[in-house]
mmCIF file of C-alpha atoms and ligand atoms in Angstrom:
data_model
loop_
_atom_site.group_PDB
_atom_site.id
_atom_site.type_symbol
_atom_site.label_atom_id
_atom_site.label_comp_id
_atom_site.label_asym_id
_atom_site.label_seq_id
_atom_site.Cartn_x
_atom_site.Cartn_y
_atom_site.Cartn_z
ATOM 1 C CA MET A 1 -14.494 76.172 -11.982
ATOM 2 C CA PHE A 2 -13.103 75.065 -8.312
ATOM 3 C CA TRP A 3 -12.462 71.453 -7.281
ATOM 4 C CA THR A 4 -12.656 70.022 -3.889
ATOM 5 C CA VAL A 5 -10.854 66.898 -2.380
ATOM 6 C CA ASN A 6 -11.946 66.196 0.856
ATOM 7 C CA THR A 7 -13.318 69.678 1.874
ATOM 8 C CA PHE A 8 -10.282 71.514 0.140
ATOM 9 C CA VAL A 9 -10.379 73.152 -2.740
ATOM 10 C CA VAL A 10 -7.507 71.819 -4.408
ATOM 11 C CA LEU A 11 -8.144 73.089 -8.123
ATOM 12 C CA THR A 12 -8.407 76.413 -10.009
ATOM 13 C CA MET A 13 -9.568 76.401 -13.432
ATOM 14 C CA ALA A 14 -10.545 79.121 -15.772
ATOM 15 C CA SER A 15 -12.340 78.806 -18.786
ATOM 16 C CA SER A 16 -9.364 78.866 -21.515
ATOM 17 C CA GLY A 17 -8.135 76.089 -19.446
ATOM 18 C CA ASN A 18 -5.244 77.494 -17.648
ATOM 19 C CA PHE A 19 -5.549 76.080 -13.733
ATOM 20 C CA THR A 20 -3.443 76.546 -10.717
ATOM 21 C CA ALA A 21 -3.150 73.039 -8.015
ATOM 22 C CA THR A 22 -2.641 72.968 -4.775
ATOM 23 C CA SER A 23 0.110 69.638 -5.694
ATOM 24 C CA SER A 24 1.269 68.599 -8.785
ATOM 25 C CA ARG A 25 -0.807 65.770 -7.455
ATOM 26 C CA PHE A 26 -3.764 67.479 -9.105
ATOM 27 C CA SER A 27 -4.608 68.113 -12.591
ATOM 28 C CA ALA A 28 -7.351 69.305 -15.161
ATOM 29 C CA ARG A 29 -8.090 69.694 -18.464
ATOM 30 C CA LEU A 30 -10.702 70.843 -21.452
ATOM 31 C CA CYS A 31 -12.054 67.323 -23.085
ATOM 32 C CA GLY A 32 -15.150 67.608 -25.747
ATOM 33 C CA SER A 33 -15.562 70.552 -28.121
ATOM 34 C CA GLY A 34 -15.757 74.285 -26.717
ATOM 35 C CA SER A 35 -15.687 74.606 -22.776
ATOM 36 C CA THR A 36 -18.380 71.537 -21.746
ATOM 37 C CA CYS A 37 -16.285 68.995 -20.033
ATOM 38 C CA VAL A 38 -13.560 69.037 -18.009
ATOM 39 C CA GLU A 39 -11.610 65.750 -16.460
ATOM 40 C CA PHE A 40 -9.621 66.027 -13.118
ATOM 41 C CA THR A 41 -6.549 63.854 -11.959
ATOM 42 C CA ILE A 42 -5.674 62.762 -8.944
ATOM 43 C CA TYR A 43 -2.213 60.695 -9.235
ATOM 44 C CA ASN A 44 -0.746 59.062 -6.454
ATOM 45 C CA LEU A 45 -3.712 58.557 -4.630
ATOM 46 C CA THR A 46 -3.929 58.132 -0.792
ATOM 47 C CA ARG A 47 -6.658 56.789 1.974
ATOM 48 C CA GLN A 48 -6.815 60.839 3.030
ATOM 49 C CA ASP A 49 -7.807 61.601 -0.045
ATOM 50 C CA SER A 50 -10.850 59.074 0.587
ATOM 51 C CA GLY A 51 -13.563 61.274 0.989
ATOM 52 C CA SER A 52 -16.650 63.492 -1.211
ATOM 53 C CA VAL A 53 -14.587 65.148 -5.070
ATOM 54 C CA ILE A 54 -17.134 67.874 -5.743
ATOM 55 C CA CYS A 55 -16.758 70.291 -8.953
ATOM 56 C CA THR A 56 -18.335 73.578 -8.161
ATOM 57 C CA VAL A 57 -18.528 76.424 -11.358
ATOM 58 C CA GLN A 58 -18.655 79.791 -11.061
ATOM 59 C CA GLY A 59 -22.406 81.816 -11.497
ATOM 60 C CA ASP A 60 -25.839 80.061 -10.748
ATOM 61 C CA PHE A 61 -24.877 76.324 -10.754
ATOM 62 C CA SER A 62 -24.883 73.991 -7.880
ATOM 63 C CA PRO A 63 -22.077 71.728 -6.939
ATOM 64 C CA LYS A 64 -21.866 68.474 -8.196
ATOM 65 C CA THR A 65 -20.631 66.057 -5.644
ATOM 66 C CA ALA A 66 -19.166 62.137 -6.729
ATOM 67 C CA GLN A 67 -17.586 59.738 -3.493
ATOM 68 C CA LEU A 68 -14.251 58.758 -3.482
ATOM 69 C CA THR A 69 -12.613 55.239 -2.032
ATOM 70 C CA VAL A 70 -9.443 54.347 -2.266
ATOM 71 C CA GLN A 71 -8.356 51.318 -1.162
ATOM 72 C CA GLU A 72 -4.919 49.823 -0.099
ATOM 73 C CA SER A 73 -3.481 46.650 -1.293
ATOM 74 C CA GLY A 74 -0.764 45.576 1.142
ATOM 75 C CA SER A 75 1.567 42.521 1.540
ATOM 76 C CA VAL A 76 0.677 38.905 1.382
ATOM 77 C CA GLY A 77 2.268 35.832 2.712
ATOM 78 C CA ILE A 78 2.746 31.591 3.569
ATOM 79 C CA LEU A 79 4.648 31.341 6.714
ATOM 80 C CA GLY A 80 6.666 28.911 7.212
ATOM 81 C CA GLY A 81 7.655 28.792 3.710
ATOM 82 C CA THR A 82 8.035 25.214 2.095
ATOM 83 C CA GLN A 83 7.018 22.335 4.007
ATOM 84 C CA THR A 84 7.336 18.684 4.334
ATOM 85 C CA VAL A 85 5.034 15.947 5.869
ATOM 86 C CA LYS A 86 4.801 12.211 5.478
ATOM 87 C CA GLN A 87 1.665 10.889 2.851
ATOM 88 C CA ASP A 88 -1.412 11.213 4.749
ATOM 89 C CA GLU A 89 -0.644 13.591 6.820
ATOM 90 C CA GLN A 90 -2.491 16.606 7.693
ATOM 91 C CA VAL A 91 -0.897 19.495 6.926
ATOM 92 C CA GLU A 92 -1.563 23.222 7.714
ATOM 93 C CA PHE A 93 -0.719 26.012 5.713
ATOM 94 C CA GLN A 94 -1.536 29.770 7.006
ATOM 95 C CA CYS A 95 -1.324 32.700 5.050
ATOM 96 C CA GLU A 96 -1.063 36.856 6.578
ATOM 97 C CA ALA A 97 -2.055 39.702 4.498
ATOM 98 C CA ILE A 98 -0.539 42.734 6.293
ATOM 99 C CA GLY A 99 -2.185 46.334 5.745
ATOM 100 C CA TRP A 100 -5.029 46.238 3.361
ATOM 101 C CA PHE A 101 -8.046 48.500 3.240
ATOM 102 C CA PRO A 102 -10.681 47.231 3.008
ATOM 103 C CA SER A 103 -9.927 43.746 4.389
ATOM 104 C CA ALA A 104 -7.936 41.469 2.330
ATOM 105 C CA THR A 105 -10.395 39.199 0.558
ATOM 106 C CA ILE A 106 -7.922 35.699 0.671
ATOM 107 C CA SER A 107 -8.223 32.623 -1.249
ATOM 108 C CA TRP A 108 -5.895 29.374 -2.127
ATOM 109 C CA THR A 109 -4.824 27.356 -4.868
ATOM 110 C CA VAL A 110 -3.668 23.594 -5.094
ATOM 111 C CA ASN A 111 -2.021 23.055 -8.251
ATOM 112 C CA GLY A 112 -4.108 25.846 -9.921
ATOM 113 C CA TYR A 113 -7.121 24.544 -8.506
ATOM 114 C CA THR A 114 -9.356 26.547 -6.048
ATOM 115 C CA VAL A 115 -9.652 25.196 -2.809
ATOM 116 C CA ASN A 116 -13.623 25.712 -1.260
ATOM 117 C CA SER A 117 -13.923 28.386 0.993
ATOM 118 C CA SER A 118 -15.521 25.903 3.377
ATOM 119 C CA LEU A 119 -12.475 24.517 4.167
ATOM 120 C CA LEU A 120 -10.785 27.977 4.976
ATOM 121 C CA ASN A 121 -10.463 29.781 8.217
ATOM 122 C CA THR A 122 -9.799 33.129 7.892
ATOM 123 C CA THR A 123 -9.525 35.920 10.464
ATOM 124 C CA ASP A 124 -9.539 39.851 9.847
ATOM 125 C CA VAL A 125 -8.147 42.095 12.465
ATOM 126 C CA ALA A 126 -7.631 46.136 12.099
ATOM 127 C CA SER A 127 -4.148 47.622 12.206
ATOM 128 C CA GLY A 128 -4.166 51.055 12.406
ATOM 129 C CA ASP A 129 -6.712 52.267 9.285
ATOM 130 C CA ALA A 130 -6.137 49.016 7.986
ATOM 131 C CA TYR A 131 -6.526 45.412 8.507
ATOM 132 C CA ASN A 132 -4.443 42.223 8.557
ATOM 133 C CA SER A 133 -5.644 38.555 7.822
ATOM 134 C CA THR A 134 -4.478 35.928 8.689
ATOM 135 C CA SER A 135 -6.175 32.527 6.544
ATOM 136 C CA VAL A 136 -5.995 28.484 7.599
ATOM 137 C CA TYR A 137 -6.037 25.917 5.246
ATOM 138 C CA LYS A 138 -5.632 22.306 6.628
ATOM 139 C CA PHE A 139 -5.565 19.443 4.236
ATOM 140 C CA GLN A 140 -4.721 16.000 3.814
ATOM 141 C CA ALA A 141 -1.158 15.993 2.106
ATOM 142 C CA VAL A 142 -1.626 12.966 -0.793
ATOM 143 C CA ARG A 143 0.943 14.347 -3.818
ATOM 144 C CA ASN A 144 4.099 16.948 -4.091
ATOM 145 C CA SER A 145 1.625 20.548 -4.380
ATOM 146 C CA THR A 146 2.412 23.867 -5.351
ATOM 147 C CA VAL A 147 -0.208 25.103 -2.488
ATOM 148 C CA THR A 148 -0.961 29.495 -3.642
ATOM 149 C CA CYS A 149 -2.583 32.208 -1.107
ATOM 150 C CA LEU A 150 -4.191 35.458 -3.261
ATOM 151 C CA ALA A 151 -5.122 38.431 -1.749
ATOM 152 C CA THR A 152 -7.350 40.857 -2.774
ATOM 153 C CA VAL A 153 -9.048 44.017 -3.201
ATOM 154 C CA LEU A 154 -12.342 44.781 -5.431
ATOM 155 C CA THR A 155 -10.494 47.726 -7.290
ATOM 156 C CA LEU A 156 -7.239 45.477 -7.652
ATOM 157 C CA PRO A 157 -6.675 44.516 -11.542
ATOM 158 C CA ASN A 158 -5.104 41.324 -10.396
ATOM 159 C CA PRO A 159 -4.527 39.537 -6.718
ATOM 160 C CA LYS A 160 -1.460 39.846 -4.828
ATOM 161 C CA SER A 161 -0.190 35.964 -4.147
ATOM 162 C CA SER A 162 2.036 33.748 -2.381
ATOM 163 C CA SER A 163 3.327 29.688 -3.288
ATOM 164 C CA VAL A 164 5.105 27.593 -1.627
ATOM 165 C CA GLN A 165 5.429 23.911 -2.254
ATOM 166 C CA LEU A 166 4.537 21.228 -0.222
ATOM 167 C CA VAL A 167 6.751 18.165 -0.323
ATOM 168 C CA VAL A 168 4.915 14.569 0.594
ATOM 169 C CA ILE A 169 6.880 12.302 1.868
ATOM 170 C CA PRO A 170 5.574 8.996 -0.222
ATOM 171 C CA LYS A 171 4.662 6.266 2.482
ATOM 172 C CA PRO A 172 6.849 3.451 3.180
ATOM 173 C CA THR A 173 3.989 1.100 4.567
ATOM 174 C CA ASP A 174 3.321 0.568 0.861
ATOM 175 C CA TRP A 175 5.783 -1.799 0.475
ATOM 176 C CA THR A 176 5.551 -3.539 3.780
ATOM 177 C CA VAL A 177 1.662 -3.948 2.416
ATOM 178 C CA LEU A 178 2.566 -5.267 -0.978
ATOM 179 C CA ILE A 179 5.943 -7.483 0.990
ATOM 180 C CA ALA A 180 3.094 -8.931 3.094
ATOM 181 C CA ILE A 181 0.266 -9.688 0.281
ATOM 182 C CA VAL A 182 3.392 -11.375 -1.499
ATOM 183 C CA VAL A 183 4.438 -13.195 1.598
ATOM 184 C CA SER A 184 0.923 -14.798 2.600
ATOM 185 C CA PHE A 185 0.074 -15.353 -0.970
ATOM 186 C CA SER A 186 3.039 -17.733 -1.530
ATOM 187 C CA SER A 187 3.025 -19.307 1.904
ATOM 188 C CA PHE A 188 -0.682 -20.632 0.641
ATOM 189 C CA ALA A 189 1.145 -21.351 -2.624
ATOM 190 C CA LEU A 190 3.295 -23.257 -0.894
ATOM 191 C CA VAL A 191 0.520 -25.029 1.263
ATOM 192 C CA VAL A 192 -1.502 -26.023 -1.378
ATOM 193 C CA LEU A 193 1.262 -27.193 -3.149
ATOM 194 C CA LEU A 194 2.273 -29.595 -0.516
ATOM 195 C CA ILE A 195 -0.722 -30.252 0.093
ATOM 196 C CA ILE A 196 -1.290 -32.245 -3.648
ATOM 197 C CA GLY A 197 1.870 -33.408 -2.705
ATOM 198 C CA ILE A 198 1.063 -35.423 -0.115
ATOM 199 C CA ILE A 199 -2.099 -36.534 -1.648
ATOM 200 C CA PHE A 200 0.368 -37.683 -4.836
ATOM 201 C CA CYS A 201 2.533 -39.463 -2.655
ATOM 202 C CA TYR A 202 -0.191 -40.985 -1.322
ATOM 203 C CA LYS A 203 -1.801 -42.288 -4.127
ATOM 204 C CA ARG A 204 1.469 -43.607 -6.154
ATOM 205 C CA ARG A 205 2.180 -45.357 -2.383
ATOM 206 C CA LYS A 206 -1.142 -46.777 -2.309
ATOM 207 C CA GLU A 207 -0.405 -48.131 -6.004
ATOM 208 C CA LYS A 208 2.692 -49.726 -5.474
ATOM 209 C CA GLN A 209 1.770 -51.196 -2.395
ATOM 210 C CA PRO A 210 1.139 -55.237 -3.167
ATOM 211 C CA THR A 211 -1.638 -56.367 -3.059
ATOM 212 C CA TYR A 212 -3.063 -60.715 -1.682
ATOM 213 C CA GLN A 213 -2.439 -62.629 -4.795
ATOM 214 C CA GLU A 214 0.597 -60.476 -5.774
ATOM 215 C CA GLU A 215 2.715 -60.849 -2.256
ATOM 216 C CA MET A 216 1.668 -65.066 -2.455
ATOM 217 C CA MET A 217 3.201 -65.047 -5.739
ATOM 218 C CA ARG A 218 6.442 -63.471 -4.898
ATOM 219 C CA GLN A 219 6.212 -66.029 -1.393
ATOM 220 C CA ARG A 220 5.356 -68.869 -3.654
ATOM 221 C CA THR A 221 8.671 -68.233 -6.285
ATOM 222 C CA GLN A 222 10.916 -67.605 -2.880
ATOM 223 C CA SER A 223 9.975 -70.403 -1.421
ATOM 224 C CA GLN A 224 10.374 -72.786 -4.970
ATOM 225 C CA LEU A 225 13.859 -70.998 -5.168
ATOM 226 C CA SER A 226 15.115 -71.722 -1.401
ATOM 227 C CA ASN A 227 13.533 -75.406 -2.145
ATOM 228 C CA ARG A 228 16.065 -75.913 -4.920
ATOM 229 C CA PRO A 229 18.638 -77.538 -4.200
ATOM 230 C CA THR A 230 21.932 -75.829 -3.942
ATOM 231 C CA PRO A 231 24.745 -77.492 -2.713
ATOM 232 C CA GLN A 232 26.578 -74.865 -1.246
ATOM 233 C CA LYS A 233 23.310 -74.645 0.998
ATOM 234 C CA GLN A 234 23.516 -78.196 2.610
ATOM 235 C CA GLY A 235 24.814 -79.335 5.854
ATOM 236 C CA HIS A 236 27.201 -81.814 6.578
ATOM 237 C CA VAL A 237 26.067 -85.191 5.911
ATOM 238 C CA ASN A 238 24.808 -86.797 9.089
ATOM 239 C CA GLN A 239 26.747 -89.930 8.995
ATOM 240 C CA VAL A 240 24.610 -91.443 12.027
ATOM 241 C CA PHE A 241 21.687 -90.963 9.035
ATOM 242 C CA THR A 242 19.859 -94.195 7.267
ATOM 243 C CA ILE A 243 16.954 -94.594 5.128
ATOM 244 C CA ASP A 244 14.226 -96.708 6.413
ATOM 245 C CA GLY A 245 14.501 -100.073 5.512
ATOM 246 C CA GLN A 246 17.635 -100.750 4.503
ATOM 247 C CA THR A 247 18.509 -101.036 8.629
ATOM 248 C CA SER A 248 18.168 -103.773 10.815
ATOM 249 C CA LEU A 249 16.326 -101.490 13.334
ATOM 250 C CA PRO A 250 13.303 -100.998 13.847
ATOM 251 C CA SER A 251 11.406 -97.624 12.297
ATOM 252 C CA SER A 252 11.365 -94.484 14.126
ATOM 253 C CA GLY A 253 13.055 -96.608 17.116
ATOM 254 C CA ARG A 254 16.215 -96.306 19.022
ATOM 255 C CA SER A 255 19.728 -97.247 17.258
ATOM 256 C CA ASP A 256 22.310 -98.650 18.418
ATOM 257 C CA SER A 257 24.265 -94.943 18.870
ATOM 258 C CA GLY A 258 21.617 -94.380 20.590
ATOM 259 C CA PHE A 259 20.230 -91.810 18.036
ATOM 260 C CA PHE A 260 16.423 -91.287 17.318
ATOM 261 C CA GLN A 261 15.851 -91.299 13.421
ATOM 262 C CA ASN A 262 13.230 -90.318 12.052
ATOM 263 C CA ASN A 263 10.913 -91.844 9.197
ATOM 264 C CA GLY A 264 11.872 -89.751 6.627
ATOM 265 C CA LEU A 265 8.270 -88.331 5.856
ATOM 266 C CA PRO A 266 7.968 -84.783 5.146
ATOM 267 C CA LEU A 267 7.068 -82.069 8.250
ATOM 268 C CA TYR A 268 4.206 -79.820 6.523
ATOM 269 C CA GLY A 269 4.897 -76.108 7.008
ATOM 270 C CA GLN A 270 5.420 -76.643 10.616
ATOM 271 C CA ALA A 271 8.183 -74.037 10.736
ATOM 272 C CA THR A 272 7.165 -71.844 8.387
ATOM 273 C CA THR A 273 3.708 -71.043 9.791
ATOM 274 C CA GLU A 274 5.573 -69.621 12.692
ATOM 275 C CA ASN A 275 6.660 -66.843 10.248
ATOM 276 C CA ASN A 276 4.163 -67.018 7.981
ATOM 277 C CA GLN A 277 2.302 -66.416 11.458
ATOM 278 C CA ARG A 278 4.180 -63.199 12.071
ATOM 279 C CA ASN A 279 3.740 -61.695 8.377
ATOM 280 C CA GLY A 280 0.315 -62.582 8.642
ATOM 281 C CA TYR A 281 0.049 -65.217 5.946
ATOM 282 C CA ASN A 282 -1.081 -68.212 8.094
ATOM 283 C CA GLY A 283 -0.659 -71.326 6.561
ATOM 284 C CA ILE A 284 -0.124 -69.757 2.729
ATOM 285 C CA GLU A 285 2.825 -72.549 2.652
ATOM 286 C CA LEU A 286 1.248 -75.360 4.007
ATOM 287 C CA GLY A 287 0.916 -76.563 0.473
ATOM 288 C CA PHE A 288 4.457 -77.070 -0.337
ATOM 289 C CA PRO A 289 7.047 -79.347 1.541
ATOM 290 C CA LYS A 290 9.450 -78.693 3.696
ATOM 291 C CA HIS A 291 11.912 -81.710 4.836
ATOM 292 C CA ARG A 292 13.530 -81.279 8.259
ATOM 293 C CA HIS A 293 15.564 -83.821 9.654
ATOM 294 C CA VAL A 294 15.522 -83.732 13.347
ATOM 295 C CA THR A 295 17.769 -85.390 14.894
ATOM 296 C CA ILE A 296 17.767 -85.619 18.627
ATOM 297 C CA VAL A 297 20.493 -86.110 20.984
HETATM 298 C C1 NAG B 301 -3.046 80.018 -20.364
HETATM 299 O O1 NAG B 301 -2.124 78.922 -21.138
HETATM 300 C C2 NAG B 301 -1.007 79.917 -22.453
HETATM 301 C C3 NAG B 301 -0.695 78.724 -22.520
HETATM 302 O O2 NAG B 301 -1.136 77.360 -22.866
HETATM 303 C C4 NAG B 301 -0.699 81.034 -22.183
HETATM 304 O O3 NAG B 301 -0.953 81.473 -23.492
HETATM 305 C C5 NAG B 301 -1.826 81.846 -21.650
HETATM 306 O O4 NAG B 301 -1.390 83.214 -21.744
HETATM 307 C C6 NAG B 301 -2.764 81.471 -20.477
HETATM 308 N N1 NAG B 301 -3.376 82.865 -20.280
HETATM 309 C C7 NAG B 301 -3.364 82.733 -18.388
HETATM 310 C C8 NAG B 301 -4.291 83.780 -18.268
HETATM 311 O O5 NAG B 301 -2.766 82.364 -18.006
HETATM 312 C C1 NAG B 302 3.619 59.552 -7.480
HETATM 313 O O1 NAG B 302 4.687 58.829 -6.791
HETATM 314 C C2 NAG B 302 6.006 59.086 -7.662
HETATM 315 C C3 NAG B 302 6.635 58.321 -6.385
HETATM 316 O O2 NAG B 302 6.368 58.137 -5.351
HETATM 317 C C4 NAG B 302 7.123 60.358 -8.058
HETATM 318 O O3 NAG B 302 7.840 59.546 -8.826
HETATM 319 C C5 NAG B 302 5.925 61.069 -8.946
HETATM 320 O O4 NAG B 302 6.352 62.259 -9.210
HETATM 321 C C6 NAG B 302 4.687 61.063 -7.998
HETATM 322 N N1 NAG B 302 3.669 61.383 -9.306
HETATM 323 C C7 NAG B 302 2.811 62.779 -8.987
HETATM 324 C C8 NAG B 302 2.058 63.732 -9.769
HETATM 325 O O5 NAG B 302 3.106 63.365 -7.948
HETATM 326 C C1 NAG B 303 -17.684 23.767 -1.103
HETATM 327 O O1 NAG B 303 -18.312 22.918 0.052
HETATM 328 C C2 NAG B 303 -19.631 23.289 0.112
HETATM 329 C C3 NAG B 303 -19.417 22.314 1.533
HETATM 330 O O2 NAG B 303 -18.875 21.066 1.587
HETATM 331 C C4 NAG B 303 -20.626 22.738 -0.970
HETATM 332 O O3 NAG B 303 -22.241 22.780 -0.597
HETATM 333 C C5 NAG B 303 -20.527 23.201 -1.872
HETATM 334 O O4 NAG B 303 -20.912 23.151 -2.952
HETATM 335 C C6 NAG B 303 -18.853 23.400 -2.557
HETATM 336 N N1 NAG B 303 -18.648 24.734 -3.149
HETATM 337 C C7 NAG B 303 -18.065 24.197 -4.385
HETATM 338 C C8 NAG B 303 -17.995 25.422 -5.766
HETATM 339 O O5 NAG B 303 -17.354 22.983 -4.515
HETATM 340 C C1 NAG B 304 -10.487 29.412 12.747
HETATM 341 O O1 NAG B 304 -9.409 30.206 13.811
HETATM 342 C C2 NAG B 304 -9.720 30.802 14.916
HETATM 343 C C3 NAG B 304 -8.491 30.988 15.827
HETATM 344 O O2 NAG B 304 -7.639 30.959 14.672
HETATM 345 C C4 NAG B 304 -10.512 29.873 16.388
HETATM 346 O O3 NAG B 304 -10.946 30.679 17.346
HETATM 347 C C5 NAG B 304 -11.736 29.605 14.928
HETATM 348 O O4 NAG B 304 -12.896 29.068 16.437
HETATM 349 C C6 NAG B 304 -11.315 28.794 14.024
HETATM 350 N N1 NAG B 304 -12.818 28.573 13.570
HETATM 351 C C7 NAG B 304 -13.247 27.238 12.817
HETATM 352 C C8 NAG B 304 -14.336 27.324 12.296
HETATM 353 O O5 NAG B 304 -12.564 26.625 12.946
HETATM 354 C C1 NAG B 305 -0.178 43.414 11.460
HETATM 355 O O1 NAG B 305 0.543 43.180 10.917
HETATM 356 C C2 NAG B 305 1.722 43.983 11.336
HETATM 357 C C3 NAG B 305 2.732 43.493 10.238
HETATM 358 O O2 NAG B 305 3.428 42.075 11.123
HETATM 359 C C4 NAG B 305 1.734 43.705 13.036
HETATM 360 O O3 NAG B 305 3.481 45.042 12.743
HETATM 361 C C5 NAG B 305 0.739 44.455 13.804
HETATM 362 O O4 NAG B 305 1.050 44.690 15.020
HETATM 363 C C6 NAG B 305 -0.393 44.094 13.177
HETATM 364 N N1 NAG B 305 -1.434 44.424 13.391
HETATM 365 C C7 NAG B 305 -2.672 43.661 14.150
HETATM 366 C C8 NAG B 305 -4.249 44.673 14.926
HETATM 367 O O5 NAG B 305 -2.108 42.996 14.202
HETATM 368 C C1 NAG B 306 7.823 14.837 -3.630
HETATM 369 O O1 NAG B 306 9.002 14.929 -4.534
HETATM 370 C C2 NAG B 306 10.377 14.448 -3.459
HETATM 371 C C3 NAG B 306 11.711 15.203 -4.297
HETATM 372 O O2 NAG B 306 11.013 16.712 -5.060
HETATM 373 C C4 NAG B 306 9.858 12.993 -4.413
HETATM 374 O O3 NAG B 306 11.281 12.703 -3.234
HETATM 375 C C5 NAG B 306 8.859 12.509 -3.305
HETATM 376 O O4 NAG B 306 8.741 11.195 -3.641
HETATM 377 C C6 NAG B 306 8.013 13.193 -3.879
HETATM 378 N N1 NAG B 306 6.374 13.014 -3.165
HETATM 379 C C7 NAG B 306 5.928 12.105 -4.542
HETATM 380 C C8 NAG B 306 4.144 11.501 -3.851
HETATM 381 O O5 NAG B 306 5.324 11.634 -5.065
#
């Protein structure tokens, strides 16, 4: 049996199972019962091994052909590493997969959740016999996250990945908004309190304001008190004053000493009227006599 890889015969096997190979990378062994099965193995595959693998048996047998495709995984990494941004800012991560064949399939996860591929912009460029891929993921920074870029090809059992941290600085405006709300609410409350206070004071004042009758009573009491003769308040005794009928002079006539004397009749409210007119209580005290003795020199 002859094994041909990519047009070169690399292994020859006898029916006993003994074989000779061009490289230690190629190996074969009998499998199953008798000589019905041969297993051919290539170790340390390279991209150059890709192509047809043909098994030819000496004799009247047609060769059997299979296709070998070798995929290659390269490196993957997020450029720039950890990023620190302000909250709600746009943040951009760039992932590079270098030297993959075929081009790597790139996906992203944020905190373990897969990102919808419609949000990604991935471009592949051929680099020699492999590919370089660049994937850009832009999004709004909301919270602290672990951003992971994964690159894979079909035959890779587990994707190769690279992770970085996104540190989000919380918005300081959150506080200013809070303070603004508190200030506006408290000032509103203050205004309301002020209005309530003004209304309260106004009402109380109105209640306390004396009514017309109350004022009359007060004035009456005051005038009665002032009419009560108190020796301290009395003036000096008018020596020339005489009571009607006790002198020889005719009443309200001119006396010897040249003084007019009044007839002792009470004058009603002349003096007080003037005062009370100012107070708006015109003539209230007219019923209460006040004795005024006018002496003119
Ligand atoms: C085949 O291998 C066996 C040991 O595995 C050896 O004894 C035998 O001589 C070999 N035959 C040939 C033809 O080389
Ligand atoms: C495969 O390659 C590794 C290192 O590249 C080497 O150590 C190993 O011996 C190789 N295996 C074979 C069968 O050539
Ligand atoms: C990805 O986004 C597209 C459009 O925004 C939407 O139609 C699709 O359902 C999304 N896929 C998943 C898995 O959410
Ligand atoms: C993807 O990125 C490339 C260059 O990086 C740009 O030219 C292209 O317009 C982008 N496509 C989208 C859909 O953003
Ligand atoms: C692919 O990436 C490698 C490493 O960054 C670089 O040396 C090479 O030039 C790139 N190939 C292309 C076609 O950009
Ligand atoms: C992100 O983490 C940093 C410290 O690692 C912390 O200061 C910051 O507040 C965090 N951001 C959010 C949005 O929780």
